[in-house]
XYZ file of C-alpha atoms in Angstrom:
754
model
C 149.345 127.049 129.284
C 148.970 128.017 125.355
C 146.250 126.843 123.426
C 146.822 125.975 120.052
C 145.028 127.123 116.916
C 141.789 124.969 115.717
C 142.929 123.852 112.032
C 141.037 126.385 109.643
C 138.802 123.308 108.029
C 136.916 123.023 111.898
C 135.932 126.857 111.359
C 134.516 127.000 108.212
C 131.545 124.787 107.055
C 132.832 123.714 103.087
C 128.936 122.372 101.840
C 125.651 122.897 102.816
C 123.505 126.521 102.079
C 125.238 129.790 102.473
C 124.585 131.974 105.222
C 123.037 134.524 102.663
C 120.925 132.091 102.059
C 119.452 131.956 105.920
C 119.009 135.293 106.021
C 115.104 135.771 107.087
C 112.688 138.534 105.545
C 108.985 139.102 106.439
C 107.091 137.027 104.172
C 103.960 137.831 102.891
C 100.595 136.280 102.847
C 100.782 135.659 106.837
C 103.531 133.422 106.756
C 106.242 135.447 109.223
C 110.100 135.248 108.212
C 110.840 133.590 104.853
C 114.548 132.756 103.579
C 114.579 135.128 100.003
C 114.135 132.049 97.962
C 111.436 130.446 100.298
C 109.608 133.729 99.941
C 106.016 132.642 97.976
C 104.763 135.583 95.411
C 101.071 133.718 95.768
C 99.218 131.292 97.010
C 97.168 128.378 95.535
C 94.740 126.691 97.707
C 94.207 122.887 97.444
C 93.115 119.867 99.523
C 95.376 117.494 101.062
C 95.432 114.243 98.832
C 95.981 111.344 102.005
C 93.067 110.700 104.398
C 89.626 111.455 103.898
C 90.032 114.426 106.583
C 90.173 116.945 103.973
C 92.192 119.261 105.068
C 92.758 122.865 103.385
C 96.263 123.924 102.522
C 97.557 126.826 101.516
C 100.199 125.949 98.460
C 103.307 128.912 98.336
C 104.399 129.915 94.462
C 107.647 131.204 93.021
C 106.931 133.629 89.900
C 106.532 130.144 87.467
C 104.010 129.344 89.634
C 105.152 126.957 90.835
C 104.614 124.859 94.617
C 108.006 125.873 97.384
C 106.294 125.179 99.932
C 102.981 125.134 101.642
C 100.987 126.207 105.228
C 98.059 124.531 106.649
C 95.074 127.161 106.113
C 93.786 128.349 108.802
C 90.568 129.747 107.063
C 89.250 126.782 106.133
C 86.186 124.931 108.091
C 87.888 121.603 107.887
C 91.128 122.103 109.795
C 91.507 125.699 110.812
C 95.147 125.913 110.699
C 95.878 122.527 111.612
C 97.622 119.660 109.328
C 99.342 116.500 110.205
C 102.855 114.882 109.650
C 101.315 114.249 105.799
C 100.090 117.072 105.062
C 103.058 119.199 105.871
C 104.900 116.701 103.106
C 102.517 116.742 101.015
C 105.084 118.314 98.265
C 107.948 116.012 99.481
C 106.861 112.941 96.833
C 106.246 115.295 94.140
C 110.493 115.519 94.211
C 110.982 111.631 94.428
C 113.876 110.976 92.343
C 111.695 107.279 91.329
C 108.286 109.287 89.542
C 107.538 107.437 86.197
C 108.839 110.223 83.375
C 108.067 107.786 80.419
C 105.704 105.195 79.478
C 107.170 101.607 80.166
C 106.455 98.622 78.314
C 108.190 95.212 78.550
C 110.321 96.552 80.814
C 111.730 98.942 78.336
C 110.693 103.147 77.940
C 108.591 103.905 74.724
C 106.363 106.786 73.642
C 103.306 107.597 74.342
C 101.329 106.958 70.285
C 103.175 103.354 70.600
C 102.111 102.833 74.514
C 98.724 103.641 74.313
C 98.607 101.604 70.227
C 99.415 98.542 72.818
C 97.173 99.018 75.480
C 94.185 99.304 72.804
C 94.980 96.437 70.706
C 95.726 94.179 73.759
C 92.603 94.843 75.428
C 90.400 94.726 72.407
C 91.641 91.497 71.366
C 90.810 90.104 74.882
C 87.429 91.730 74.596
C 87.060 90.164 70.911
C 88.333 86.648 71.792
C 86.799 86.211 75.469
C 84.009 88.854 75.218
C 83.539 92.428 77.385
C 83.392 90.556 80.530
C 87.392 89.180 80.267
C 88.799 92.815 80.672
C 88.520 94.921 84.478
C 89.455 97.930 85.915
C 90.257 98.609 89.268
C 90.544 102.148 90.520
C 91.290 104.083 93.873
C 90.513 106.817 96.815
C 93.088 108.866 95.423
C 91.985 110.905 92.504
C 89.726 113.260 91.781
C 85.817 112.979 91.233
C 86.536 114.369 87.481
C 88.620 111.580 86.715
C 87.260 108.694 88.689
C 84.234 109.555 86.140
C 86.035 109.853 83.363
C 87.329 106.483 84.251
C 84.312 104.492 84.934
C 82.706 106.381 81.980
C 84.741 105.669 79.319
C 86.001 101.879 80.769
C 82.143 100.974 80.746
C 80.599 103.127 78.096
C 83.426 103.518 75.832
C 85.179 100.756 75.794
C 82.828 98.191 76.791
C 84.033 96.929 80.007
C 81.319 95.859 82.588
C 83.749 94.784 85.720
C 85.664 97.703 87.388
C 86.189 98.092 91.498
C 88.314 100.412 93.634
C 89.745 100.144 96.779
C 87.698 101.898 98.521
C 86.340 98.616 98.743
C 89.270 97.712 101.304
C 88.227 100.824 103.560
C 84.411 101.396 102.744
C 82.341 98.813 101.025
C 80.873 98.234 105.306
C 79.423 101.762 105.387
C 78.331 101.995 102.675
C 76.364 98.597 102.381
C 74.971 99.257 105.554
C 73.784 102.844 104.819
C 72.128 101.879 101.802
C 70.113 99.471 103.537
C 69.614 101.304 106.865
C 68.815 104.381 105.830
C 68.291 103.985 101.645
C 71.041 105.851 100.987
C 75.320 106.182 101.320
C 74.668 108.472 103.349
C 76.944 109.781 106.320
C 75.134 112.419 108.386
C 77.633 113.743 110.637
C 80.101 117.309 109.982
C 82.706 117.834 112.320
C 81.605 120.156 114.387
C 80.048 117.260 116.049
C 83.121 115.969 117.070
C 82.771 119.152 119.752
C 79.382 118.960 120.639
C 78.776 115.762 121.722
C 78.434 115.638 125.114
C 79.134 111.268 124.963
C 81.688 109.941 122.051
C 81.907 106.034 121.154
C 84.636 105.203 119.166
C 84.273 101.216 117.833
C 87.292 100.320 115.709
C 88.530 103.509 115.541
C 91.737 105.649 116.136
C 92.165 108.809 114.996
C 94.541 110.550 117.127
C 96.482 107.952 114.412
C 94.354 107.451 111.784
C 92.235 111.002 111.640
C 94.811 113.190 113.892
C 93.204 116.769 112.579
C 89.514 114.907 113.893
C 91.008 114.073 117.291
C 92.097 117.456 117.880
C 88.479 118.926 116.876
C 87.856 116.435 119.536
C 89.995 118.117 122.003
C 88.097 121.532 120.887
C 85.063 120.295 122.657
C 84.729 122.511 125.523
C 81.485 119.758 127.276
C 83.882 117.606 129.046
C 82.493 114.672 126.924
C 83.060 111.138 128.257
C 85.142 109.558 125.372
C 84.470 105.814 125.024
C 86.924 103.699 122.995
C 85.887 99.870 121.809
C 88.647 98.375 120.708
C 90.761 95.026 121.708
C 94.208 97.365 121.715
C 95.158 99.773 124.150
C 95.519 102.542 121.256
C 96.615 105.701 121.721
C 93.088 106.744 121.225
C 92.505 104.451 124.285
C 95.042 105.802 126.417
C 93.126 109.448 126.008
C 89.750 108.227 126.326
C 87.691 108.090 129.494
C 86.946 104.456 129.308
C 88.402 101.779 127.333
C 86.427 98.545 126.932
C 88.912 96.035 125.481
C 86.521 93.560 123.983
C 87.959 90.291 122.110
C 88.581 90.576 118.647
C 85.704 90.571 116.808
C 83.421 90.756 119.538
C 82.214 93.914 119.237
C 79.030 92.911 117.179
C 77.576 90.375 120.272
C 78.375 93.359 122.230
C 76.215 96.325 120.804
C 73.473 93.617 120.949
C 73.560 93.330 124.300
C 73.870 97.107 124.858
C 70.940 97.394 122.499
C 69.162 94.894 124.831
C 69.693 96.390 127.900
C 68.561 99.755 126.614
C 65.088 98.166 125.740
C 65.151 96.259 129.227
C 65.970 99.811 130.958
C 63.194 101.699 129.255
C 65.685 104.185 128.031
C 64.515 104.365 124.117
C 63.536 106.660 122.550
C 60.139 105.415 121.717
C 58.708 108.580 119.967
C 61.642 109.165 117.715
C 61.754 104.853 116.773
C 57.593 105.395 116.637
C 57.768 108.196 113.668
C 60.897 107.925 111.895
C 61.558 104.138 111.922
C 60.324 100.840 111.144
C 61.244 97.180 112.096
C 61.904 97.548 115.816
C 59.509 95.040 116.923
C 61.021 93.081 114.894
C 64.641 94.074 116.419
C 62.862 93.957 120.214
C 62.193 89.829 120.232
C 65.542 89.125 118.218
C 67.290 91.055 121.139
C 65.443 88.165 123.637
C 68.797 86.151 123.171
C 71.138 88.887 123.840
C 70.623 89.262 127.875
C 74.321 90.770 128.924
C 75.052 88.160 131.791
C 75.219 85.527 129.222
C 77.799 86.824 126.954
C 80.079 88.938 128.602
C 82.496 85.876 129.478
C 82.831 85.908 125.241
C 83.009 89.335 124.761
C 85.871 89.696 127.679
C 84.560 92.361 129.796
C 82.794 92.378 133.377
C 79.792 93.501 134.314
C 81.100 96.452 135.882
C 82.906 97.309 132.896
C 79.645 96.790 130.897
C 77.137 98.783 133.048
C 79.395 101.538 133.546
C 79.403 101.722 129.335
C 75.751 101.394 129.074
C 74.845 104.324 131.624
C 77.524 106.562 130.218
C 75.842 106.457 127.054
C 71.951 106.719 128.562
C 72.770 109.897 130.470
C 74.059 111.923 127.318
C 72.150 114.322 125.825
C 73.742 114.238 122.348
C 75.540 110.802 121.856
C 78.016 110.000 118.912
C 79.153 107.185 117.836
C 81.847 106.604 115.350
C 83.813 103.900 113.640
C 86.312 103.574 110.743
C 88.043 100.071 109.850
C 88.081 98.166 113.560
C 84.952 97.582 111.828
C 84.638 97.928 108.297
C 87.371 94.743 107.695
C 86.009 91.931 109.548
C 83.651 89.027 108.414
C 80.505 90.774 109.700
C 81.339 93.692 108.634
C 78.182 94.924 107.342
C 75.858 93.961 110.568
C 78.406 95.565 112.794
C 78.373 98.267 111.272
C 74.415 98.345 111.365
C 74.207 97.296 115.113
C 75.804 101.417 115.669
C 73.385 102.742 113.158
C 70.856 100.636 115.744
C 72.069 101.868 118.843
C 71.485 105.680 117.203
C 68.248 105.162 115.888
C 67.069 103.961 119.034
C 68.392 106.403 121.225
C 67.091 109.207 118.870
C 70.796 110.298 118.616
C 70.764 111.275 114.853
C 70.082 114.613 113.119
C 71.049 116.453 115.805
C 74.110 118.235 116.998
C 76.621 116.389 118.468
C 75.037 112.607 117.567
C 75.193 110.200 114.375
C 75.815 106.745 113.347
C 79.123 108.320 111.788
C 81.176 106.213 109.429
C 84.973 107.660 108.975
C 86.012 107.413 105.998
C 89.724 106.232 104.676
C 91.279 107.758 101.481
C 91.159 111.718 100.799
C 88.319 110.612 97.794
C 86.613 107.240 99.023
C 83.493 109.410 98.663
C 83.612 110.763 95.529
C 84.438 107.252 94.418
C 81.241 105.517 95.911
C 79.403 108.711 94.566
C 80.804 108.936 91.258
C 83.450 106.404 90.523
C 80.926 104.350 88.136
C 82.310 100.634 90.153
C 79.582 99.073 91.478
C 77.442 101.756 91.417
C 76.123 103.769 88.563
C 77.315 107.127 88.738
C 75.478 110.282 90.929
C 74.244 106.788 93.116
C 71.848 105.323 90.328
C 71.899 101.659 89.849
C 72.728 99.613 86.757
C 69.583 97.353 87.094
C 67.265 100.199 87.219
C 66.175 101.092 83.292
C 65.175 104.727 84.863
C 68.301 105.335 85.777
C 70.051 104.346 83.747
C 68.276 106.403 80.547
C 68.670 109.671 83.041
C 72.344 108.845 82.982
C 72.142 107.664 79.050
C 70.358 111.255 78.677
C 72.676 113.585 80.208
C 75.887 112.044 78.696
C 73.777 112.164 75.559
C 74.806 108.725 74.557
C 73.187 105.836 73.071
C 71.525 103.879 76.633
C 72.599 100.449 75.143
C 76.399 101.673 76.170
C 74.941 101.204 79.900
C 75.435 97.934 81.154
C 72.803 96.795 83.027
C 73.848 94.893 85.805
C 76.455 95.837 88.206
C 80.577 95.235 88.343
C 81.578 92.226 89.969
C 83.593 93.562 93.417
C 87.379 93.587 93.710
C 87.472 89.909 95.341
C 85.772 88.913 92.641
C 87.908 89.686 89.947
C 90.463 88.899 91.688
C 89.045 85.479 91.732
C 88.211 85.793 87.614
C 91.988 85.810 87.347
C 92.583 83.133 89.428
C 89.640 81.035 87.322
C 90.824 82.328 84.054
C 87.195 84.470 83.167
C 89.314 88.004 83.700
C 92.295 88.268 80.620
C 93.369 91.703 81.052
C 93.054 94.430 84.162
C 93.488 98.218 84.406
C 94.768 99.605 87.925
C 94.996 102.846 88.713
C 96.512 104.822 91.624
C 96.591 101.555 93.503
C 98.755 99.236 94.558
C 97.116 95.996 94.483
C 99.741 94.111 95.158
C 100.706 95.148 98.671
C 97.407 95.903 99.988
C 95.367 93.008 99.335
C 94.859 90.458 101.292
C 96.734 87.383 101.009
C 99.180 88.899 99.329
C 101.498 86.123 97.687
C 98.397 84.289 95.816
C 97.828 88.000 94.658
C 100.940 88.287 93.120
C 101.017 84.904 91.908
C 97.569 85.598 89.853
C 98.309 89.214 88.454
C 101.760 87.069 86.570
C 98.937 84.977 84.827
C 97.033 88.141 83.131
C 97.563 87.976 79.262
C 97.551 92.107 80.263
C 98.172 94.275 82.693
C 98.370 97.672 83.012
C 99.645 100.176 85.869
C 99.106 103.882 85.774
C 100.436 105.675 88.621
C 103.312 108.357 89.958
C 105.736 106.030 89.973
C 107.367 102.645 88.313
C 108.474 101.288 91.268
C 105.631 100.037 92.835
C 104.731 96.030 93.800
C 102.196 96.317 91.008
C 103.951 98.416 88.503
C 106.687 96.387 88.812
C 104.506 92.999 87.841
C 103.079 95.136 84.478
C 103.013 94.607 81.172
C 102.899 98.137 80.845
C 103.045 101.260 82.558
C 101.905 104.610 81.964
C 102.957 107.764 83.857
C 100.717 109.631 85.412
C 100.311 113.224 87.250
C 100.534 113.179 91.053
C 98.214 115.070 93.780
C 99.278 119.225 93.435
C 99.983 118.270 89.271
C 96.769 118.270 88.347
C 92.845 120.143 89.663
C 89.924 118.553 90.625
C 87.786 117.946 93.568
C 87.537 115.392 96.348
C 84.879 114.365 98.859
C 85.811 114.162 102.853
C 84.355 112.194 105.091
C 81.753 115.130 106.319
C 80.456 115.311 102.400
C 82.390 118.568 102.114
C 82.978 118.373 98.184
C 86.379 120.651 97.904
C 88.658 121.975 94.983
C 92.297 121.383 95.090
C 94.340 123.105 92.252
C 97.372 122.358 89.879
C 100.685 124.215 92.023
C 103.506 122.020 90.261
C 104.384 120.743 86.543
C 104.544 116.715 86.944
C 107.948 115.120 85.579
C 108.755 114.096 81.922
C 106.452 113.052 80.074
C 103.797 112.261 82.868
C 100.196 113.461 82.306
C 97.302 113.462 84.525
C 94.863 110.700 84.897
C 91.988 113.022 83.706
C 94.618 113.879 80.158
C 95.351 109.941 79.676
C 91.709 108.818 79.674
C 91.383 111.779 77.247
C 93.629 110.562 74.607
C 92.815 106.589 75.505
C 89.072 107.552 74.219
C 90.967 108.686 71.231
C 92.727 105.724 70.336
C 89.999 103.678 71.154
C 87.565 105.451 69.084
C 84.976 106.861 71.264
C 86.060 110.374 71.587
C 82.971 111.667 70.130
C 81.432 110.479 73.336
C 83.161 113.109 75.601
C 83.630 115.806 73.556
C 82.659 117.557 76.194
C 84.378 116.365 78.758
C 87.391 118.643 77.395
C 88.256 119.703 81.726
C 87.492 118.367 85.071
C 85.996 121.248 85.529
C 83.141 120.702 82.910
C 82.660 117.157 83.513
C 82.154 118.495 87.656
C 79.329 120.325 85.280
C 77.910 117.083 83.991
C 78.128 115.296 87.583
C 75.912 118.010 88.739
C 73.707 116.822 86.127
C 73.190 113.733 86.547
C 73.460 114.122 90.603
C 69.776 115.901 89.872
C 67.029 114.289 92.064
C 69.154 112.135 93.650
C 69.824 112.222 97.690
C 73.636 113.241 96.773
C 72.291 116.370 94.518
C 75.495 119.025 93.665
C 73.159 121.261 91.418
C 73.401 124.251 93.460
C 77.213 124.967 93.374
C 78.475 127.819 90.647
C 81.701 126.364 90.183
C 84.915 125.758 90.981
C 85.274 129.377 92.457
C 82.407 129.127 94.363
C 83.908 125.698 96.453
C 87.176 128.045 96.511
C 85.344 130.497 98.222
C 82.827 128.753 100.410
C 85.498 126.966 102.100
C 84.074 123.130 100.558
C 80.452 122.501 99.876
C 78.663 119.571 101.984
C 76.250 117.340 99.733
C 73.692 117.989 99.034
C 73.338 121.974 97.634
C 70.686 121.885 95.581
C 69.968 125.056 92.682
C 66.625 125.588 95.181
C 68.449 125.676 98.368
C 70.604 128.841 96.854
C 66.577 130.529 97.925
C 66.290 128.796 101.266
C 69.589 130.147 103.177
C 68.482 132.046 106.160
C 69.848 136.492 105.293
C 71.422 134.848 102.856
C 75.507 135.415 103.407
C 77.119 136.538 99.573
C 80.489 135.928 99.398
C 81.237 137.211 95.848
C 78.139 137.441 94.458
C 77.214 134.062 95.024
C 74.957 132.320 98.344
C 77.433 130.835 100.953
C 75.617 127.625 101.967
C 76.278 126.700 106.313
C 79.904 125.668 106.730
C 78.560 122.911 108.752
C 75.488 120.973 107.859
C 74.160 117.505 108.834
C 71.427 114.697 107.400
C 68.284 113.880 108.846
C 67.646 116.825 110.616
C 64.206 116.538 109.858
C 63.716 112.871 110.569
C 63.392 112.042 106.849
C 65.823 109.310 105.483
C 65.944 108.090 101.816
C 64.078 105.583 102.345
C 60.573 104.824 100.036
C 58.825 105.500 103.072
C 61.139 108.472 104.719
C 62.164 105.676 107.925
C 64.941 104.173 109.002
C 65.226 100.671 108.487
C 66.473 98.366 111.829
C 68.233 95.357 110.016
C 70.409 92.961 112.300
C 71.235 88.800 111.948
C 72.952 86.753 114.450
C 76.321 86.961 114.773
C 79.127 84.178 112.932
C 81.725 82.939 114.123
C 85.638 84.100 113.160
C 86.626 82.832 110.005
C 89.636 81.070 111.615
C 89.906 80.696 115.304
C 93.307 79.949 117.100
C 94.458 76.586 117.512
C 97.208 74.964 119.260
C 99.405 75.554 116.097
C 97.980 78.879 115.724
C 97.432 80.603 119.229
C 97.481 83.937 118.776
C 95.011 86.425 116.946
C 96.939 88.625 114.512
C 95.600 92.707 114.671
C 96.458 94.802 112.023
C 95.835 98.701 111.456
C 97.580 101.901 110.990
C 100.779 102.109 112.599
C 101.818 105.987 112.958
C 100.134 109.564 111.795
C 103.579 109.890 109.294
C 102.442 106.206 107.177
C 99.976 105.722 104.814
C 98.872 102.991 103.133
C 101.192 101.498 101.488
C 103.958 103.891 101.637
C 104.102 104.841 97.798
C 104.421 108.430 98.814
C 104.998 108.576 102.523
C 108.247 106.354 102.258
C 109.633 109.108 99.980
C 109.534 111.402 102.647
C 112.683 111.683 104.993
C 111.294 113.690 107.677
C 107.774 111.233 107.430
C 110.716 107.963 107.531
C 112.431 109.103 110.410
C 108.369 109.081 112.242
C 108.205 105.561 112.422
C 110.823 102.466 112.194
C 111.517 101.036 108.818
C 111.645 97.728 109.416
C 108.419 95.783 110.128
C 107.419 95.175 113.390
C 104.916 93.239 115.772
C 103.541 93.976 119.303
C 102.797 91.560 121.630
C 101.979 90.733 125.626
C 104.945 90.524 127.998
C 103.227 87.301 129.178
C 103.432 85.809 125.650
C 106.783 87.180 124.975
C 108.081 85.315 127.782
C 106.383 81.874 127.496
C 107.587 82.033 124.116
C 111.218 83.611 124.989
C 111.238 86.410 123.571
C 112.888 89.786 124.569
C 112.097 92.910 123.546
C 113.553 94.049 120.192
C 114.544 90.879 119.115
C 113.700 89.574 115.440
C 111.159 86.754 115.546
C 108.799 84.991 113.139
C 105.325 85.600 112.553
C 103.265 82.451 110.862
C 100.122 82.279 109.233
C 98.309 79.318 107.372
C 100.052 81.353 104.474
C 102.793 82.726 105.058
C 105.712 82.924 107.419
C 107.833 87.083 107.696
C 110.419 88.197 110.382
C 109.323 91.224 112.247
C 110.633 93.218 115.521
C 109.358 92.154 118.604
C 107.818 94.727 120.486
C 106.622 93.605 123.821
C 104.173 95.938 125.463
C 100.829 95.758 127.719
C 98.936 97.537 124.757
C 97.639 94.427 123.271
C 96.284 91.736 124.921
C 97.305 88.435 126.164
C 96.611 86.122 122.894
C 96.882 88.832 120.305
C 99.166 90.370 118.571
C 99.531 93.517 116.661
C 101.277 94.348 113.140
C 100.296 97.657 111.100
C 99.579 97.306 107.486
C 102.053 99.832 105.536
C 104.268 97.405 105.615
C 104.628 94.959 102.653
C 105.039 91.988 104.578
C 102.252 92.370 106.680
C 99.236 91.080 103.637
C 101.336 87.966 102.982
C 99.873 86.932 106.374
C 96.066 87.424 106.158
C 93.165 85.612 105.197
C 91.175 85.388 101.817
C 87.420 86.489 103.664
C 84.776 89.142 103.014
C 81.990 90.218 104.353
C 79.351 88.485 102.711
C 77.201 91.729 102.786
C 80.018 94.644 101.057
C 82.561 91.933 100.267
C 85.035 94.153 102.289
C 88.023 92.142 103.111
C 88.436 90.688 106.715
C 91.715 92.025 107.124
C 91.763 92.068 111.080
C 91.685 88.480 112.365
C 93.232 85.614 111.700
C 95.124 83.082 113.307
C 99.285 82.764 113.303
C 102.083 82.229 115.782
C 105.112 83.467 116.862
C 108.392 81.921 118.037
C 112.018 83.825 118.500
C 115.019 82.960 115.962
C 117.194 80.357 117.094
C 120.782 80.013 116.762
C 123.039 82.365 114.295
C 119.417 83.555 112.854
C 118.494 84.947 116.068
C 119.338 89.220 116.270
C 118.362 92.140 117.044
C 117.600 95.301 115.561
C 118.097 99.398 116.916
C 114.580 100.081 117.955
C 113.787 103.141 115.431
C 116.938 102.294 113.090
C 117.126 102.868 109.236
């Protein structure tokens, strides 16, 4: 049989890369083999700009010192050569087509001179008419420490604002409030080595498999065959990998923790000597616990006596028990007391200050810790207190400016600033590298309120965010990789990130935008020494002296890079205390893994940790006949980040999660509503109604649904409610109903389709 010849078109590829472009050659820097155009001529080190893990990256540079690729840094003590999908794609968002490349005023491109004159004229007019408290700023845990410090100092000391907060309020305010009251300072005690050194790890409202995958890899390196306990209503990816999943009812965690504490007291398995020597308030706590006999509360908690006993005995038998929490605790209506109940357990069992122990809050954003210490929002920079005259004078002396320029009261919190817009007391708002029109609770309300502002400025990488599209003025900012500075990660490690790419168009680093604003405002003389990020870092070192977070012993950016980052505190006096000092490039190298409270001394006036507690309160919005389901929110996949402003730019990352919002619900709940897997359903709260694809799964319990927070629609549903101590929003619980669409509206979407 004769086989016909195929047309020439089928034998040749007419577009795409040439074969010569795909030929691999041996590469430098231990990178194996690469195509010619991907061959780096040098490498720069950077800290990933997504989550708080703080992974080290090696960015590959071409002859022009521009980034052409990256790999995970095998020498960095955080990730040791590992990276999650977001880290591998960190450069991609920089090349997005919708980058803000010029200032935009009322929808039209303008030059920087026009933009900055308008910025100053509008804000000055509002403050002249309505006072210093009529303008506020909202910043972020995504920019560098030095930029945060410059923004906070410029806004409050230079421009005269009183109020400014950050999106760190959405993730870490609870841990800050809890640590301050219990330990005397915002001081996460742990180091990542504790993941590997514990013999029992307890994760409460935390899903590190998805939210912090490199931290989970550190858990997997643990050689002690640890018990891994996950306390979470939902069967998360971490719960599936755990040795015990304690599937409590939503927001029953505080009650569970008090019952655990009561059980430990009743069974005489508390660290009496540690409690006596290093804490205060335990006898009052013991008396308080009399109302929390487990058998009285297990029904409300939602677990059996057998499950409770197994949990309690596992913790008791551990020699090195570490307690970890994140947003499942922090974003609740009684979040601070829940975090402190975890701290209480660590204290009463003596599980703090030793390897593999601790009451350990996992931070959210890459520089949330930097924001907590240096952003000058609710704390005076360096962890000082606006209401303390000695603190104000110290900061004024370091900055060489009149003390009268420093406000003598703290800022309104984020929710109070939003409420101020509604009340008409906040007339102008400056939003930097955050996206409240997507991320804040009860989203529709926030968008309506932003329209009320006399003047609204957004400073961001993109002019297309939900917030930027509402702004009167958009200032184009450089992103991660287009500037340099330091981040502080969850384990208090300060790492330096270098500039590896040029920002597009007229976009500028936030640092340089702040310098320009200082000039146009007429207060540049106050910041004459703030000439570069590293010069500001030196100022922050001086401000930190005498504080628990003191970093005076760090010898500049080069030392941070040579040492693989440095955990605070690191004082000048610490340089002489290193046993057999290891010297790197002429510098004493701190021990890479250092935890707090090894000496049993805390940052309170008497050096003792404090037991803090109060009775649990009912949820703000219980379910009822009309709204019978509890909405849980959280992270969806390790490929998504917050409002997807950056991860949404990566085609690779978009393939790793569904394009459309979805809702997980239990099979019996779905069946009773006539809902099939893959169908589009309506999800309704008292605030909004949205459509989502149903994912029928037993990972959620009956009476509960789960939706990832990354989709813009989800925060239309959430409830305006904050924890009274931390003022952090309660994203994790509200009442909803779910129903099938009817008639012609009923349809399905292909799972994971784009």
